[in-house]
Structures are given as C-alpha cells and as structure tokens.
C-alpha cells in the first residue's frame, strides 16, 4: 500500500521510498525514511494535497509524491 491510500487517522510504517533523483532525496531529507511511523492527518477538500504527521511534525505532500512511498499499515 502507498501513503496516499491510508485512511484519515490511520498510521503506518514506511517500508520503502521511491522516486527519481531529486524527488527521492527531498523525501528522504524530510524524514520519510524506511521504518519511520507516519499518520495521515488530513486530506484537502479536492483530494490534493494530504497532511501527514511524521517525527512529531506535520508535513504536507502532493498525492503524486505520496504514491512513491510504500507503507505497511499498523493494526
């Protein structure tokens, strides 16, 4: 499952980060690295962007970026 597929309020653990070159580096620099826990906080009214909570802060991502991040949903 990818990060954009989480339901609001659901949490997951990042398993891999995809993307090419600068995009992947930017995602990793923002703290989105494997084995990091994230929670989907909000989805904008039109569906893009989404807001996640990671490492104690809120981060806004476009859905296209969130599709590159694989997560395992916490149960």
Tab-separated table of C-alpha atoms in Angstrom:
chain	number	residue	atom	x	y	z
A	1	UNK	CA	0.000	0.000	0.000
A	2	UNK	CA	1.186	3.544	-0.612
A	3	UNK	CA	0.998	6.514	1.749
A	4	UNK	CA	-1.868	8.148	-0.174
A	5	UNK	CA	-4.035	5.037	0.402
A	6	UNK	CA	-4.123	5.369	4.200
A	7	UNK	CA	-7.411	6.472	5.750
A	8	UNK	CA	-7.586	9.676	7.792
A	9	UNK	CA	-6.289	8.934	11.289
A	10	UNK	CA	-4.612	5.674	10.235
A	11	UNK	CA	-0.932	5.062	10.864
A	12	UNK	CA	1.651	3.055	9.016
A	13	UNK	CA	5.350	2.359	8.859
A	14	UNK	CA	7.322	3.344	5.784
A	15	UNK	CA	8.813	0.308	4.052
A	16	UNK	CA	10.398	1.992	1.004
A	17	UNK	CA	10.741	5.361	-0.684
A	18	UNK	CA	10.671	5.505	-4.476
A	19	UNK	CA	11.026	8.354	-6.917
A	20	UNK	CA	13.849	9.565	-9.104
A	21	UNK	CA	16.875	11.627	-8.187
A	22	UNK	CA	15.992	14.962	-6.561
A	23	UNK	CA	12.454	13.903	-5.562
A	24	UNK	CA	13.686	10.839	-3.672
A	25	UNK	CA	16.445	12.844	-1.974
A	26	UNK	CA	13.949	15.525	-0.929
A	27	UNK	CA	11.567	12.939	0.565
A	28	UNK	CA	14.413	11.313	2.496
A	29	UNK	CA	15.653	14.730	3.694
A	30	UNK	CA	12.174	15.454	5.088
A	31	UNK	CA	12.495	12.394	7.348
A	32	UNK	CA	10.485	9.968	5.248
A	33	UNK	CA	12.840	7.035	5.583
A	34	UNK	CA	12.104	3.314	5.963
A	35	UNK	CA	10.934	2.150	9.425
A	36	UNK	CA	9.512	5.603	10.226
A	37	UNK	CA	5.930	5.755	11.540
A	38	UNK	CA	3.536	8.181	9.807
A	39	UNK	CA	-0.109	9.114	10.390
A	40	UNK	CA	-2.450	10.577	7.780
A	41	UNK	CA	-3.912	13.703	9.398
A	42	UNK	CA	-5.947	15.452	6.679
A	43	UNK	CA	-6.871	15.389	3.014
A	44	UNK	CA	-7.601	18.669	1.245
A	45	UNK	CA	-11.205	19.144	0.042
A	46	UNK	CA	-10.244	18.493	-3.587
A	47	UNK	CA	-8.129	15.455	-2.572
A	48	UNK	CA	-4.698	17.027	-3.034
A	49	UNK	CA	-2.515	17.697	-1.034
A	50	UNK	CA	-2.516	15.481	2.043
A	51	UNK	CA	-1.145	16.236	5.503
A	52	UNK	CA	0.797	13.626	7.445
A	53	UNK	CA	2.367	13.568	10.890
A	54	UNK	CA	5.920	12.270	10.907
A	55	UNK	CA	8.592	12.537	13.614
A	56	UNK	CA	6.471	14.962	15.665
A	57	UNK	CA	5.642	17.499	12.956
A	58	UNK	CA	3.041	17.962	10.231
A	59	UNK	CA	4.137	17.661	6.618
A	60	UNK	CA	2.079	18.410	3.523
A	61	UNK	CA	2.666	16.298	0.405
A	62	UNK	CA	1.110	16.147	-3.006
A	63	UNK	CA	-0.674	12.867	-3.728
A	64	UNK	CA	1.752	12.242	-6.604
A	65	UNK	CA	4.643	12.323	-4.098
A	66	UNK	CA	2.780	10.169	-1.537
A	67	UNK	CA	2.262	7.498	-4.211
A	68	UNK	CA	6.031	6.938	-4.240
A	69	UNK	CA	6.132	5.972	-0.533
A	70	UNK	CA	5.285	2.370	0.383
A	71	UNK	CA	3.835	1.817	3.862
A	72	UNK	CA	2.671	-1.100	5.949
A	73	UNK	CA	-0.498	-0.139	7.805
A	74	UNK	CA	-0.323	-0.547	11.587
A	75	UNK	CA	-3.045	-2.698	13.085
